[in-house]
Amino acid sequence: MPLVAGVDSSTQSCKVVVRDAETGTLVRQGRAAHPDGTEVDPAAWWSALQTAVDAAGGLADVAAVSVAGQQHGMVCLDEAGQVVRPALLWNDTRSADAAAQLIEEAGGGEAGRRFWADAVGSVPVASFTATKLRWLARHEPANADRVAAVCLPHDWLTWRLAGAPGLEALRTDRSDASGTGYWSPATGEYRFDLLERAFGRRLRVPAVLGPAEAAGQLDPAVLAGAGTAATGPGAAAPGGVAAPGGALLGPGAGDNAAAGFGVGARLGDVVVSIGTSGTVFSVADSPAADPSGIVAGFADATGRFLPLVATLNAARVLDAAAGLLRVGLDELADLALSASPGADGLVMVPYLEGERTPNRPDATGSVHGLTLRTSTPAHLARAAVEGMLCALADGLDALAAQGAVVRRVILVGGAARSAAVRRIAPQVFGYPVVVPPPGEYVADGAARQAAWLALGGSEPPSWTPAGTEEYAAVPVPAIRERYAQARERHLDRPAQG
Ligand SMILES: Nc1ncnc2c1ncn2[C@@H]1O[C@H](COP(=O)(O)OP(=O)(O)O)[C@@H](O)[C@H]1O
Ligand SMILES: O=C(CO)[C@@H](O)[C@H](O)COP(=O)(O)O
């Protein structure tokens, strides 16, 4: 009964699960917080990973480990493998102008967007790594001069777990490579010409692995600071295939692909993940190329594709509403559920961090429909939940317009713990909503990948989460109709904002 570990290095925290490779049974887990902010020193992720591994009882007895992580973040390394500057995260919008430049340079407008969609499956927005590289080249030339290699958060952590053995040992996987803007999911090849176009010169990038290919081996010495359980020989998995040097390292994945893998999404399932980001995605057999830029044509963690719509404003909209109302998240849910569907016409457009889909990096949030009747905490709480879900429902429509089959929605992410989100989602989406038991589905997807690696075989082990809740579709179209009236009416950030 070998054990395997999965890591989710997400925006707000690092989570580690240790599971039985054959059955998927959870054996132990740990977590640690990440710092706030849209630029973060990767050393903070490494330190959180060590703390989370320690809290999860170490990795000395696991046969394989895979790391999933927030997508797109730009981690730049110099020739010696040192981090050049703090990583710019997916939700850092400073490269919005760079995204616009890259589209303009490819012909501008529809032609420019079409060029990028055809080349790499997605139209650049500020989230994508290519735009961050352009920003770096233009705004920090001294730092840019020092960069020898660029990789993503999960690539860097996997490499650190292997003992940081030289830039040539950097590895990534298809799903995360597909969010860079310089790798094509359709051809499975890097577009070095586009990397060069973005940054001005060619850089070393990680080799892209297939779904169950090993990225190397865990160097047990690198976790020496992470607690006694992690300092052992690292090959102690009974029946496992870990080599004497340490557990096998999986290719890892972008967090959304890992969540899809973790919940076992199939044709007809659309996964809606409500964490720091809101994402709406499905598993597909062919690559997407949406020139409108709404649907990103990513790859998945199984060798297939993952058309995806992402919003910048998701769980933190509820955090902000709870803060405004000075209540906890459970009380916010109670308040929201005490108001009627549609909140009597109160609408929140939740662009608190600007927005990525639709592409409005400078937008701010707004509240519409205030009357004496709707000026209550319950109405505001309901409007916050509905507004956030309406933005995701727009994404669901876009995915369906690109050919996704939608039979049900699988709801995951931190905010799926909210009773209000679970109950209001079927009203807003108009589809049955399935909520797996609260868990860490990104880390679980990574663990399942590690199990695939440890056990071998052409198919991954099938792990089925028990205790799934199902909510019937009860569409209330008026909620989205009212939101659609308000959506275009918002202010941009003040110049110094
Ligand atoms: N019961 C709850 N109700 C609403 N939001 C919740 C609840 N529990 C956790 N969250 C929110 O979930 C978010 C974290 O979710 P998670 O999926 O771990 O995010 P990420 O993967 O982006 O780090 C936080 O913003 C947190 O406030
Ligand atoms: O940018 C995207 C997807 O394109 C985000 O989904 C990030 O991958 C961050 O995810 P979370 O930390 O919110 O899970």
Short mmCIF file of C-alpha atoms in Angstrom, two decimals, residues 85-483:
data_model
loop_
_atom_site.label_atom_id
_atom_site.label_comp_id
_atom_site.label_asym_id
_atom_site.label_seq_id
_atom_site.Cartn_x
_atom_site.Cartn_y
_atom_site.Cartn_z
CA ARG A 85 13.08 39.32 -8.63
CA PRO A 86 9.84 38.48 -6.80
CA ALA A 87 7.45 36.49 -8.97
CA LEU A 88 4.61 38.39 -10.63
CA LEU A 89 1.43 36.40 -10.01
CA TRP A 90 -1.49 35.62 -12.30
CA ASN A 91 -3.57 38.33 -10.61
CA ASP A 92 -0.99 41.09 -11.06
CA THR A 93 -2.42 43.43 -13.69
CA ARG A 94 0.63 45.66 -14.30
CA SER A 95 1.28 43.88 -17.61
CA ALA A 96 -2.15 44.78 -19.08
CA ASP A 97 -0.47 47.27 -21.47
CA ALA A 98 2.05 44.60 -22.46
CA ALA A 99 -0.83 42.27 -23.35
CA ALA A 100 -2.36 44.99 -25.52
CA GLN A 101 1.04 45.60 -27.21
CA LEU A 102 1.48 41.92 -28.02
CA ILE A 103 -1.95 41.82 -29.66
CA GLU A 104 -1.24 45.06 -31.54
CA GLU A 105 2.13 43.77 -32.79
CA ALA A 106 0.37 40.67 -34.15
CA GLY A 107 -1.91 42.76 -36.33
CA GLY A 108 -4.18 44.34 -33.73
CA GLY A 109 -7.91 43.89 -33.11
CA GLU A 110 -9.57 40.73 -34.37
CA ALA A 111 -6.53 39.74 -36.49
CA GLY A 112 -4.14 40.12 -33.56
CA ARG A 113 -6.37 38.13 -31.24
CA ARG A 114 -6.89 35.46 -33.88
CA PHE A 115 -3.11 35.20 -34.35
CA TRP A 116 -2.55 34.44 -30.66
CA ALA A 117 -5.53 32.09 -30.34
CA ASP A 118 -4.26 30.09 -33.30
CA ALA A 119 -0.64 30.15 -32.14
CA VAL A 120 -1.01 29.23 -28.46
CA GLY A 121 -4.73 28.63 -27.87
CA SER A 122 -5.28 31.85 -25.89
CA VAL A 123 -5.31 35.60 -26.40
CA PRO A 124 -2.85 37.34 -24.03
CA VAL A 125 -4.22 39.07 -20.94
CA ALA A 126 -2.18 40.44 -18.03
CA SER A 127 -2.26 37.06 -16.28
CA PHE A 128 -0.16 35.25 -18.87
CA THR A 129 3.57 34.80 -18.35
CA ALA A 130 4.48 36.19 -21.80
CA THR A 131 2.98 39.58 -20.89
CA LYS A 132 4.92 39.64 -17.62
CA LEU A 133 8.14 38.97 -19.50
CA ARG A 134 7.38 41.89 -21.81
CA TRP A 135 6.71 44.09 -18.77
CA LEU A 136 10.03 43.03 -17.22
CA ALA A 137 11.97 43.72 -20.41
CA ARG A 138 10.49 47.20 -20.71
CA HIS A 139 10.38 48.29 -17.05
CA GLU A 140 13.29 46.55 -15.35
CA PRO A 141 16.00 46.15 -18.00
CA ALA A 142 18.72 45.48 -15.42
CA ASN A 143 16.74 42.58 -13.98
CA ALA A 144 15.80 41.41 -17.46
CA ASP A 145 19.50 41.26 -18.42
CA ARG A 146 20.15 38.81 -15.58
CA VAL A 147 17.42 36.34 -16.53
CA ALA A 148 18.65 33.00 -17.88
CA ALA A 149 15.51 30.90 -17.44
CA VAL A 150 11.81 31.44 -16.81
CA CYS A 151 9.49 28.93 -15.17
CA LEU A 152 6.19 28.72 -13.30
CA PRO A 153 5.50 28.37 -9.57
CA HIS A 154 4.92 24.61 -9.69
CA ASP A 155 7.98 24.06 -11.92
CA TRP A 156 10.18 25.95 -9.49
CA LEU A 157 8.91 24.05 -6.43
CA THR A 158 9.36 20.68 -8.16
CA TRP A 159 12.89 21.70 -9.10
CA ARG A 160 13.63 22.77 -5.52
CA LEU A 161 12.32 19.42 -4.25
CA ALA A 162 14.81 17.75 -6.60
CA GLY A 163 17.58 19.78 -4.96
CA ALA A 164 17.72 22.56 -7.60
CA PRO A 165 20.07 20.51 -9.77
CA GLY A 166 20.82 23.08 -12.51
CA LEU A 167 18.64 24.97 -14.96
CA GLU A 168 18.68 22.12 -17.47
CA ALA A 169 16.74 19.99 -14.95
CA LEU A 170 13.70 22.34 -14.93
CA ARG A 171 10.52 20.47 -15.83
CA THR A 172 6.88 21.43 -16.34
CA ASP A 173 3.73 19.78 -17.65
CA ARG A 174 1.35 20.49 -20.55
CA SER A 175 -1.34 22.14 -18.44
CA ASP A 176 0.89 24.79 -16.91
CA ALA A 177 2.94 25.31 -20.08
CA SER A 178 -0.34 26.12 -21.84
CA GLY A 179 -0.82 29.21 -19.66
CA THR A 180 2.48 30.84 -20.58
CA GLY A 181 1.57 32.30 -23.98
CA TYR A 182 4.61 30.65 -25.58
CA TRP A 183 3.64 26.97 -25.71
CA SER A 184 1.03 25.55 -28.05
CA PRO A 185 -1.40 22.93 -26.70
CA ALA A 186 -2.35 22.05 -30.28
CA THR A 187 1.19 21.13 -31.37
CA GLY A 188 2.74 20.35 -28.00
CA GLU A 189 5.70 22.61 -28.88
CA TYR A 190 7.19 25.78 -27.47
CA ARG A 191 6.82 28.89 -29.63
CA PHE A 192 10.29 30.29 -29.01
CA ASP A 193 9.57 32.96 -31.61
CA LEU A 194 6.77 34.31 -29.41
CA LEU A 195 8.87 34.09 -26.26
CA GLU A 196 11.52 36.09 -28.07
CA ARG A 197 8.92 38.53 -29.36
CA ALA A 198 7.66 39.10 -25.80
CA PHE A 199 11.02 39.34 -24.02
CA GLY A 200 13.44 40.38 -26.72
CA ARG A 201 15.61 37.30 -26.55
CA ARG A 202 15.36 33.57 -26.06
CA LEU A 203 15.37 32.10 -22.53
CA ARG A 204 15.78 28.62 -21.14
CA VAL A 205 12.37 27.07 -20.35
CA PRO A 206 11.45 23.81 -18.59
CA ALA A 207 11.09 20.62 -20.63
CA VAL A 208 7.39 19.70 -20.93
CA LEU A 209 6.53 16.25 -19.57
CA GLY A 210 3.62 13.95 -20.37
CA PRO A 211 0.94 13.18 -17.75
CA ALA A 212 2.74 10.37 -15.91
CA GLU A 213 6.39 11.08 -16.68
CA ALA A 214 8.80 11.56 -13.79
CA ALA A 215 10.39 15.00 -13.30
CA GLY A 216 13.18 13.53 -11.18
CA GLN A 217 13.56 12.39 -7.62
CA LEU A 218 12.98 14.10 -4.29
CA ASP A 219 16.25 15.09 -2.66
CA PRO A 220 15.49 14.18 0.99
CA ALA A 221 18.14 16.63 2.19
CA VAL A 222 16.17 19.64 0.94
CA LEU A 223 13.38 18.97 3.42
CA ALA A 224 15.77 18.66 6.34
CA GLY A 225 14.36 21.87 7.81
CA ALA A 226 10.80 20.65 7.45
CA GLY A 227 10.68 18.41 10.52
CA THR A 228 12.04 15.07 11.54
CA ALA A 229 9.56 13.01 9.56
CA ALA A 230 10.96 14.42 6.35
CA THR A 231 14.60 13.77 7.08
CA GLY A 232 14.55 10.01 6.62
CA PRO A 233 15.93 8.05 3.73
CA GLY A 234 12.93 8.89 1.58
CA ALA A 235 12.51 5.44 0.07
CA ALA A 236 10.50 3.81 2.80
CA ALA A 237 7.21 3.27 0.94
CA PRO A 238 6.26 -0.36 1.46
CA GLY A 239 5.71 -1.83 -1.97
CA GLY A 240 6.36 1.55 -3.53
CA VAL A 241 8.71 2.26 -6.38
CA ALA A 242 10.69 5.10 -4.82
CA ALA A 243 14.33 4.76 -5.64
CA PRO A 244 16.96 4.97 -2.91
CA GLY A 245 17.53 8.68 -3.47
CA GLY A 246 13.95 9.61 -2.62
CA ALA A 247 10.39 9.65 -3.87
CA LEU A 248 9.67 10.12 -7.56
CA LEU A 249 8.62 13.62 -8.54
CA GLY A 250 5.61 13.91 -10.84
CA PRO A 251 5.33 16.47 -13.62
CA GLY A 252 2.80 18.44 -11.54
CA ALA A 253 0.09 20.61 -13.10
CA GLY A 254 -1.58 23.97 -13.13
CA ASP A 255 -4.04 24.14 -10.27
CA ASN A 256 -7.16 24.04 -12.43
CA ALA A 257 -6.01 21.00 -14.39
CA ALA A 258 -5.15 19.32 -11.09
CA ALA A 259 -8.61 20.11 -9.67
CA GLY A 260 -10.25 18.64 -12.80
CA PHE A 261 -8.13 15.52 -12.35
CA GLY A 262 -8.83 15.47 -8.60
CA VAL A 263 -12.62 15.44 -9.06
CA GLY A 264 -12.43 13.09 -12.05
CA ALA A 265 -14.26 15.49 -14.40
CA ARG A 266 -15.80 13.76 -17.45
CA LEU A 267 -17.53 14.84 -20.64
CA GLY A 268 -20.62 16.86 -19.64
CA ASP A 269 -19.06 18.10 -16.40
CA VAL A 270 -18.13 21.74 -16.05
CA VAL A 271 -15.98 22.44 -13.03
CA VAL A 272 -16.49 25.80 -11.33
CA SER A 273 -13.70 26.54 -8.87
CA ILE A 274 -14.19 29.46 -6.50
CA GLY A 275 -10.89 30.24 -4.82
CA THR A 276 -8.89 33.45 -5.12
CA SER A 277 -9.64 33.13 -8.82
CA GLY A 278 -12.95 31.97 -10.19
CA THR A 279 -12.55 29.42 -12.95
CA VAL A 280 -15.01 27.59 -15.19
CA PHE A 281 -13.59 24.74 -17.25
CA SER A 282 -14.27 21.39 -18.86
CA VAL A 283 -12.24 18.52 -20.22
CA ALA A 284 -12.16 18.35 -24.03
CA ASP A 285 -10.71 16.06 -26.68
CA SER A 286 -9.60 18.88 -28.97
CA PRO A 287 -7.83 22.19 -28.31
CA ALA A 288 -9.79 25.46 -28.10
CA ALA A 289 -8.80 28.66 -29.91
CA ASP A 290 -11.24 31.45 -29.01
CA PRO A 291 -10.24 34.71 -30.73
CA SER A 292 -12.53 36.70 -28.42
CA GLY A 293 -10.08 35.79 -25.66
CA ILE A 294 -12.85 34.83 -23.24
CA VAL A 295 -12.07 31.11 -23.30
CA ALA A 296 -8.42 30.20 -22.76
CA GLY A 297 -7.43 27.06 -24.64
CA PHE A 298 -5.37 25.31 -21.98
CA ALA A 299 -4.21 21.68 -21.84
CA ASP A 300 -5.28 19.31 -19.07
CA ALA A 301 -3.38 16.88 -16.85
CA THR A 302 -4.31 13.71 -18.73
CA GLY A 303 -3.08 14.44 -22.25
CA ARG A 304 -6.29 16.19 -23.31
CA PHE A 305 -7.45 19.82 -23.21
CA LEU A 306 -9.01 22.19 -20.69
CA PRO A 307 -10.92 25.15 -22.18
CA LEU A 308 -11.19 27.60 -19.29
CA VAL A 309 -12.64 30.97 -18.35
CA ALA A 310 -11.03 32.74 -15.38
CA THR A 311 -12.18 35.69 -13.30
CA LEU A 312 -10.00 37.64 -10.89
CA ASN A 313 -12.85 38.20 -8.43
CA ALA A 314 -14.15 35.16 -6.63
CA ALA A 315 -13.86 34.03 -2.98
CA ARG A 316 -12.36 37.36 -1.96
CA VAL A 317 -15.56 39.13 -3.02
CA LEU A 318 -17.23 37.24 -0.18
CA ASP A 319 -14.31 38.01 2.15
CA ALA A 320 -14.74 41.69 1.28
CA ALA A 321 -18.53 41.64 1.76
CA ALA A 322 -18.11 39.88 5.11
CA GLY A 323 -15.54 42.53 6.10
CA LEU A 324 -17.87 45.35 5.05
CA LEU A 325 -20.72 43.87 7.05
CA ARG A 326 -18.43 42.92 9.96
CA VAL A 327 -19.62 39.33 9.98
CA GLY A 328 -17.97 35.95 9.52
CA LEU A 329 -18.34 33.90 6.33
CA ASP A 330 -21.01 31.61 7.81
CA GLU A 331 -23.06 34.60 8.95
CA LEU A 332 -22.63 36.16 5.51
CA ALA A 333 -24.11 32.99 4.02
CA ASP A 334 -27.04 33.09 6.47
CA LEU A 335 -27.66 36.74 5.60
CA ALA A 336 -27.53 36.05 1.85
CA LEU A 337 -29.96 33.16 2.16
CA SER A 338 -32.37 35.31 4.18
CA ALA A 339 -32.86 37.69 1.21
CA SER A 340 -34.95 36.75 -1.82
CA PRO A 341 -33.40 35.57 -5.11
CA GLY A 342 -32.36 38.69 -7.01
CA ALA A 343 -31.96 40.66 -3.74
CA ASP A 344 -34.98 42.77 -4.73
CA GLY A 345 -32.94 44.31 -7.53
CA LEU A 346 -29.68 45.02 -5.68
CA VAL A 347 -26.76 44.04 -7.91
CA MET A 348 -23.05 43.93 -7.13
CA VAL A 349 -20.65 44.01 -10.08
CA PRO A 350 -17.66 42.43 -8.35
CA TYR A 351 -14.65 43.96 -10.13
CA LEU A 352 -12.82 44.56 -6.85
CA GLU A 353 -9.42 43.64 -8.34
CA GLY A 354 -10.07 44.91 -11.84
CA GLU A 355 -11.12 41.99 -14.05
CA ARG A 356 -9.61 39.56 -16.49
CA THR A 357 -12.76 38.12 -18.07
CA PRO A 358 -14.12 40.40 -19.34
CA ASN A 359 -10.74 42.08 -19.83
CA ARG A 360 -11.08 45.17 -17.59
CA PRO A 361 -7.86 45.40 -15.61
CA ASP A 362 -8.64 48.93 -14.37
CA ALA A 363 -12.28 48.43 -13.42
CA THR A 364 -13.63 48.78 -9.89
CA GLY A 365 -16.62 47.11 -8.30
CA SER A 366 -20.02 48.74 -8.01
CA VAL A 367 -23.37 48.32 -6.34
CA HIS A 368 -26.55 49.16 -8.25
CA GLY A 369 -30.19 49.27 -7.26
CA LEU A 370 -29.91 50.74 -3.79
CA THR A 371 -33.27 51.72 -2.34
CA LEU A 372 -34.43 52.10 1.23
CA ARG A 373 -35.68 48.52 0.98
CA THR A 374 -32.45 47.05 -0.37
CA SER A 375 -30.14 48.94 2.00
CA THR A 376 -29.80 46.02 4.38
CA PRO A 377 -26.95 43.65 5.24
CA ALA A 378 -28.98 40.71 3.89
CA HIS A 379 -29.46 42.36 0.50
CA LEU A 380 -25.79 43.29 0.23
CA ALA A 381 -24.71 39.77 1.22
CA ARG A 382 -27.01 38.25 -1.39
CA ALA A 383 -25.88 40.72 -4.07
CA ALA A 384 -22.23 39.81 -3.38
CA VAL A 385 -22.86 36.08 -3.78
CA GLU A 386 -25.08 36.55 -6.83
CA GLY A 387 -22.71 39.05 -8.51
CA MET A 388 -19.73 36.74 -8.13
CA LEU A 389 -21.75 33.78 -9.46
CA CYS A 390 -23.18 35.82 -12.37
CA ALA A 391 -19.66 36.64 -13.55
CA LEU A 392 -18.91 32.89 -13.51
CA ALA A 393 -22.22 32.12 -15.26
CA ASP A 394 -21.09 34.41 -18.10
CA GLY A 395 -18.02 32.19 -18.30
CA LEU A 396 -20.21 29.09 -18.41
CA ASP A 397 -22.11 30.55 -21.37
CA ALA A 398 -18.84 31.31 -23.15
CA LEU A 399 -17.60 27.78 -22.60
CA ALA A 400 -20.88 26.35 -23.95
CA ALA A 401 -20.62 28.68 -26.96
CA GLN A 402 -17.21 27.13 -27.67
CA GLY A 403 -18.82 23.69 -27.78
CA ALA A 404 -18.56 22.45 -24.20
CA VAL A 405 -21.27 19.96 -23.27
CA VAL A 406 -22.82 21.07 -19.98
CA ARG A 407 -24.86 18.53 -18.05
CA ARG A 408 -23.90 19.52 -14.54
CA VAL A 409 -21.61 21.83 -12.64
CA ILE A 410 -19.07 20.48 -10.15
CA LEU A 411 -18.40 23.17 -7.55
CA VAL A 412 -15.01 23.23 -5.79
CA GLY A 413 -12.64 25.75 -4.17
CA GLY A 414 -12.68 27.44 -0.78
CA ALA A 415 -15.96 29.31 -1.34
CA ALA A 416 -17.80 26.06 -2.15
CA ARG A 417 -17.81 25.71 1.64
CA SER A 418 -20.36 28.54 1.76
CA ALA A 419 -23.95 27.28 2.10
CA ALA A 420 -25.11 30.39 0.23
CA VAL A 421 -22.83 29.68 -2.71
CA ARG A 422 -23.98 26.06 -2.86
CA ARG A 423 -27.69 27.00 -2.76
CA ILE A 424 -27.61 30.06 -5.00
CA ALA A 425 -25.36 28.51 -7.68
CA PRO A 426 -28.17 26.31 -9.14
CA GLN A 427 -30.37 29.43 -9.40
CA VAL A 428 -27.73 31.44 -11.23
CA PHE A 429 -26.20 28.68 -13.38
CA GLY A 430 -29.47 26.93 -14.21
CA TYR A 431 -27.79 23.51 -14.12
CA PRO A 432 -27.66 20.81 -11.45
CA VAL A 433 -24.77 21.54 -9.11
CA VAL A 434 -22.72 18.79 -7.53
CA VAL A 435 -20.53 19.64 -4.55
CA PRO A 436 -17.91 17.07 -3.56
CA PRO A 437 -17.21 16.92 0.17
CA PRO A 438 -15.05 19.83 1.37
CA GLY A 439 -11.49 18.97 0.47
CA GLU A 440 -8.35 20.01 -1.32
CA TYR A 441 -9.09 18.92 -4.86
CA VAL A 442 -6.04 20.53 -6.40
CA ALA A 443 -3.72 18.75 -3.98
CA ASP A 444 -5.78 15.59 -4.50
CA GLY A 445 -5.32 15.84 -8.27
CA ALA A 446 -1.59 16.17 -7.72
CA ALA A 447 -1.66 13.15 -5.39
CA ARG A 448 -3.59 11.13 -7.97
CA GLN A 449 -0.97 12.03 -10.56
CA ALA A 450 1.74 10.91 -8.12
CA ALA A 451 -0.17 7.65 -7.63
CA TRP A 452 -0.28 7.12 -11.38
CA LEU A 453 3.47 7.56 -11.47
CA ALA A 454 4.05 5.28 -8.49
CA LEU A 455 1.72 2.49 -9.65
CA GLY A 456 2.45 2.74 -13.36
CA GLY A 457 -0.06 1.69 -16.00
CA SER A 458 -1.72 3.45 -18.91
CA GLU A 459 -4.60 4.84 -16.80
CA PRO A 460 -4.54 6.69 -13.48
CA PRO A 461 -6.04 4.96 -10.43
CA SER A 462 -9.75 5.74 -10.08
CA TRP A 463 -10.41 7.43 -6.78
CA THR A 464 -14.02 8.35 -6.02
CA PRO A 465 -14.81 10.98 -3.39
CA ALA A 466 -17.65 9.83 -1.11
CA GLY A 467 -20.39 12.07 0.25
CA THR A 468 -21.05 14.30 -2.77
CA GLU A 469 -24.02 16.71 -2.34
CA GLU A 470 -26.34 17.36 -5.29
CA TYR A 471 -28.52 20.43 -5.81
CA ALA A 472 -31.21 20.38 -8.52
CA ALA A 473 -31.26 23.13 -11.15
CA VAL A 474 -33.70 25.89 -10.12
CA PRO A 475 -32.97 28.64 -12.64
CA VAL A 476 -34.00 32.18 -11.71
CA PRO A 477 -33.25 34.02 -14.99
CA ALA A 478 -34.12 37.42 -13.48
CA ILE A 479 -30.88 37.35 -11.46
CA ARG A 480 -28.70 37.25 -14.57
CA GLU A 481 -30.92 39.61 -16.54
CA ARG A 482 -30.57 42.29 -13.87
CA TYR A 483 -26.81 41.65 -13.58
#
